Amino acid sequence: MTGVEGPSYTVDDALVALGFGNFQILVLAYAGVGWISEAMEMMLLSFVGPAVQTAWSLSAHEESLIASAVFAGMLIGAYSWGIVSDTHGRRKGFLITATVTAMAGFLSALAPNYLSLIFLRALVGIGLGGGPVLSSWFLEFVPAPNRGSWMVAFSAFWTVGTIFEASLAWIVMPKLGWRWLLALSSVPTSFLLLFYKVTPESPRYLCLKGRTTDAINVLEKIARVNGRELPSGILVSDHEIELQKIDNPSEDDCLLSPRRNEVEDPKGIVSNLGGISSLLMLLSPKLARSTLLLWAVFFGNAFSYYGLVLLTTELNGHSKCMSHKLQTEKSQDVSYKSVFIASFAELPGLLFSAAAVDKLGRKLSMSTMFFICCIFLLPLIFHLSEGLTTSLLFLARICITATFTIVYIYAPEMYPTSVRTTGVGIASSVGRIGGMICPLVAVGLVHGCHQTVAVLLFEIIALLSGICVTFFPVETMGQELRDSVQV
């Protein structure tokens, strides 16, 4: 694009010119390790709870609080780290979250009693709440034409983490016990701290904050590593361009506007956003509809995803109401294998996401998979054979994995840079509420011999989530990321 002073370019223009190369692969690997560690910490809840219950003679309610503490921590962390990241930078955001997760995760293995374990797992949850910071950070290095496919590739690290944790538990738990599983599961997060010094700040964030020189330095580093050249001209933010279009009183005034906006705009719009003002911006007239619909979809996604993970063992072709003691004894031998096999249901979901997200679009892909999920769940209102039940849950999990993957692509694309990680963080927090409620409501219904009601609840949640997706106001496929609400 061309201004009065000569040619200029935005961060999006630069990223398209530089392409997706070796630099982005390194960024993907770093962010992916963070996503693996989050998946591992979430998956181990399936194994640690029962083991601790046996070791410390806990009640069923006390066991459930171990998982609830993690979700409660994530609820706080997802909101807090988003604000920190949007205010002080992406790097500082994931430095703090990685430190908290690694330390609390390792100390959990040394917990001397139940209360200390609950406290430390809540701290782990607070750290894990920073997951959206890493996804937003990676997203801001990816050229617009490649964004969908590479965000699916990023999401694949979650599946790697779930499969790896299930494998690790299968090997470690029978021989070494739950403390070793907690300790070993905290190791991947430590790698984030080990390589933190070489990680770059997001050039989009730097440009928005008026730190244009720093942004250019990062873009030049990308150019060197990728073997490409930056566009000619000066770097400007999308918001500066928008202001020039709106104001533009004369050509002489325009000569001064880039430098004026570089200093004034970040302070006036985004640099001092606090938690309340960020939330108010998310609920402003231009973003309110998108925000509320996104909250509903995140809630439905998390409720459905964690519910299907739990129900894989709960609805295993038997009636726990009739043979509870027998099944409890039997489950000790098959739980690791069942969870390990179920984890592979996520691979087809990722493949569908990769194929559809940049062809069908975000909205159509998500809504379609929600509705298909409803079809697979419907027969489960009846008691079916073990093989058929497992197959239907497997297929339903494929659909929910796809919707979860795509919504994590859509959400950061939908929000402007000024509130991107805050917006995704709060939406993720709402999802954690779904994760907390799901075991208490849905799984509780199954244990109470109300399988039909439980399945119908999942049906309603998935159906409403799919309908909400159809009402999203924008389709972000192929669009450039926005820097501010005004753009």
Coordinates of C-alpha atoms in Angstrom, one line a residue, residues 55-271:
A55 CA -3.9 -44.1 48.8
W56 CA -5.5 -41.6 51.1
S57 CA -9.0 -43.2 51.6
L58 CA -10.8 -40.2 50.1
S59 CA -14.5 -40.0 49.6
A60 CA -15.9 -39.7 46.0
H61 CA -16.6 -36.0 46.6
E62 CA -13.0 -35.4 47.8
E63 CA -11.7 -37.1 44.7
S64 CA -13.8 -35.0 42.4
L65 CA -12.5 -31.8 44.1
I66 CA -9.0 -32.6 42.8
A67 CA -10.2 -32.1 39.2
S68 CA -12.5 -29.2 40.1
A69 CA -9.5 -27.4 41.7
V70 CA -7.6 -27.5 38.4
F71 CA -10.6 -26.2 36.5
A72 CA -11.2 -23.5 39.1
G73 CA -7.6 -22.4 38.7
M74 CA -7.9 -22.3 35.0
L75 CA -10.9 -20.2 35.3
I76 CA -8.9 -17.6 37.1
G77 CA -5.8 -18.0 35.0
A78 CA -7.4 -17.8 31.6
Y79 CA -8.8 -14.4 32.5
S80 CA -5.8 -13.0 34.3
W81 CA -3.0 -14.1 31.8
G82 CA -5.0 -12.7 28.9
I83 CA -5.0 -9.2 30.5
V84 CA -1.3 -9.5 31.4
S85 CA -0.5 -10.6 27.8
D86 CA -2.5 -7.8 26.2
T87 CA -1.0 -5.2 28.5
H88 CA 2.6 -6.3 29.0
G89 CA 3.3 -8.5 26.1
R90 CA 2.9 -12.1 25.0
R91 CA 6.3 -13.2 26.2
K92 CA 5.8 -12.0 29.7
G93 CA 2.4 -13.7 29.7
F94 CA 3.7 -17.2 28.9
L95 CA 6.8 -16.8 31.0
I96 CA 4.7 -16.4 34.2
T97 CA 2.3 -19.1 33.2
A98 CA 5.1 -21.6 32.4
T99 CA 6.8 -20.8 35.7
V100 CA 3.7 -21.3 37.8
T101 CA 2.7 -24.5 36.0
A102 CA 6.2 -26.2 36.1
M103 CA 6.8 -25.4 39.8
A104 CA 3.3 -26.2 41.0
G105 CA 3.2 -29.4 38.9
F106 CA 6.4 -30.7 40.3
L107 CA 5.6 -29.8 43.9
S108 CA 2.2 -31.6 43.5
A109 CA 4.2 -34.8 43.3
L110 CA 5.6 -34.1 46.8
A111 CA 2.3 -33.0 48.4
P112 CA 2.2 -34.5 51.9
N113 CA -1.6 -34.4 52.3
Y114 CA -4.9 -33.8 50.6
L115 CA -5.2 -30.1 51.3
S116 CA -1.8 -29.3 50.0
L117 CA -2.5 -31.3 46.8
I118 CA -5.7 -29.4 46.2
F119 CA -3.9 -26.1 46.7
L120 CA -1.0 -27.1 44.3
R121 CA -3.3 -28.5 41.7
A122 CA -5.3 -25.2 41.8
L123 CA -2.0 -23.4 41.2
V124 CA -1.3 -25.7 38.2
G125 CA -4.7 -24.7 36.9
I126 CA -3.9 -21.0 37.2
G127 CA -0.8 -21.6 35.1
L128 CA -2.6 -23.8 32.6
G129 CA -5.0 -20.9 32.1
G130 CA -2.3 -19.2 30.0
G131 CA -2.8 -21.6 27.1
P132 CA -4.6 -19.1 25.0
V133 CA -1.6 -16.7 25.3
L134 CA 0.6 -19.2 23.4
S135 CA -2.0 -19.8 20.7
S136 CA -2.5 -16.1 20.2
W137 CA 1.3 -15.6 20.1
F138 CA 1.8 -18.2 17.5
L139 CA -1.2 -17.0 15.4
E140 CA 0.4 -13.5 15.2
F141 CA 3.4 -14.9 13.3
V142 CA 1.3 -16.8 10.7
P143 CA 0.5 -15.3 7.3
A144 CA -3.3 -14.9 6.7
P145 CA -3.5 -17.4 3.8
N146 CA -2.0 -20.2 5.9
R147 CA -3.6 -19.4 9.2
G148 CA -6.3 -22.1 9.3
S149 CA -4.2 -25.0 8.4
W150 CA -1.3 -24.1 10.7
M151 CA -3.6 -23.5 13.6
V152 CA -4.9 -27.0 13.1
A153 CA -1.3 -28.2 13.1
F154 CA -0.8 -26.3 16.4
S155 CA -3.9 -28.0 17.8
A156 CA -2.4 -31.4 16.9
F157 CA 0.0 -30.9 19.7
W158 CA -2.9 -31.3 22.1
T159 CA -3.7 -34.7 20.7
V160 CA 0.0 -35.6 21.0
G161 CA -0.1 -34.6 24.6
T162 CA -3.2 -36.7 25.4
I163 CA -1.8 -39.8 23.7
F164 CA 1.6 -39.3 25.3
E165 CA 0.0 -38.9 28.8
A166 CA -2.1 -41.9 28.4
S167 CA 1.0 -43.9 27.3
L168 CA 3.0 -42.5 30.2
A169 CA 0.3 -43.4 32.8
W170 CA 0.0 -46.9 31.4
I171 CA 3.7 -47.4 31.9
V172 CA 4.4 -45.4 35.1
M173 CA 1.3 -45.8 37.3
P174 CA 1.3 -49.6 37.8
K175 CA 5.0 -49.6 38.8
L176 CA 5.9 -46.2 40.2
G177 CA 2.6 -44.7 41.3
W178 CA 0.8 -41.3 40.9
R179 CA 3.6 -39.2 42.4
W180 CA 6.0 -40.1 39.6
L181 CA 3.3 -39.4 37.0
L182 CA 2.8 -35.9 38.4
A183 CA 6.5 -35.2 38.4
L184 CA 7.2 -36.5 34.9
S185 CA 4.1 -34.7 33.5
S186 CA 5.6 -31.4 34.6
V187 CA 8.8 -31.8 32.6
P188 CA 7.5 -30.5 29.2
T189 CA 6.6 -27.1 30.8
S190 CA 10.2 -26.7 31.9
F191 CA 11.3 -26.7 28.3
L192 CA 9.4 -23.4 27.8
L193 CA 11.5 -21.8 30.5
L194 CA 14.7 -23.3 29.1
F195 CA 14.3 -21.7 25.7
Y196 CA 12.5 -18.6 26.8
K197 CA 15.3 -16.2 26.2
V198 CA 15.4 -16.8 22.4
T199 CA 11.7 -16.4 21.9
P200 CA 10.6 -13.2 20.0
E201 CA 7.8 -10.9 21.0
S202 CA 4.9 -10.7 18.6
P203 CA 5.6 -8.0 15.9
R204 CA 1.9 -7.2 15.7
Y205 CA 1.8 -6.5 19.5
L206 CA 4.9 -4.4 19.3
C207 CA 3.6 -2.4 16.3
L208 CA 0.3 -1.7 18.1
K209 CA 2.2 -0.5 21.2
G210 CA 4.1 2.0 19.1
R211 CA 7.4 0.0 19.3
T212 CA 7.8 0.0 15.5
T213 CA 11.6 -0.3 15.6
D214 CA 11.3 -3.4 17.8
A215 CA 8.7 -4.8 15.5
I216 CA 10.9 -4.2 12.4
N217 CA 13.8 -6.0 14.2
V218 CA 11.6 -9.1 14.7
L219 CA 10.4 -9.0 11.1
E220 CA 14.0 -8.7 9.9
K221 CA 14.9 -11.7 11.9
I222 CA 12.1 -13.6 10.3
A223 CA 13.3 -12.5 6.9
R224 CA 16.8 -13.8 7.6
V225 CA 15.7 -17.2 8.9
N226 CA 13.2 -17.7 6.1
G227 CA 15.5 -16.4 3.4
R228 CA 13.0 -13.7 2.3
E229 CA 13.0 -9.9 2.0
L230 CA 10.7 -7.4 3.8
P231 CA 8.5 -5.2 1.6
S232 CA 9.9 -1.8 0.8
G233 CA 8.7 1.3 2.7
I234 CA 7.8 2.0 6.4
L235 CA 6.0 -0.2 8.8
V236 CA 2.6 1.1 10.0
S237 CA -0.2 -0.5 12.0
D238 CA -3.7 -1.2 10.6
H239 CA -5.1 1.3 13.1
E240 CA -2.9 4.1 11.8
I241 CA -4.1 3.4 8.3
E242 CA -7.7 3.5 9.5
L243 CA -7.2 6.8 11.2
Q244 CA -5.6 8.3 8.1
K245 CA -8.7 7.2 6.1
I246 CA -11.0 8.8 8.7
D247 CA -9.1 12.0 9.4
N248 CA -7.1 12.7 6.2
P249 CA -7.8 16.5 6.3
S250 CA -4.9 17.3 3.9
E251 CA -1.9 15.8 2.4
D252 CA 0.4 18.0 4.5
D253 CA -1.3 16.8 7.7
C254 CA -1.0 13.2 6.5
L255 CA 2.8 13.6 6.4
L256 CA 2.8 13.9 10.2
S257 CA 0.0 11.4 11.0
P258 CA 2.1 8.1 11.0
R259 CA 4.5 9.5 13.7
R260 CA 1.8 11.2 15.6
N261 CA -0.3 8.0 15.8
E262 CA 2.7 5.9 16.6
V263 CA 3.0 7.8 19.9
E264 CA -0.5 8.7 20.7
D265 CA -2.6 5.9 19.5
P266 CA -1.3 3.1 21.7
K267 CA -1.6 5.1 24.8
G268 CA -5.1 6.3 24.0
I269 CA -6.4 3.0 23.0
V270 CA -4.7 -0.1 24.3
S271 CA -1.6 0.4 26.4

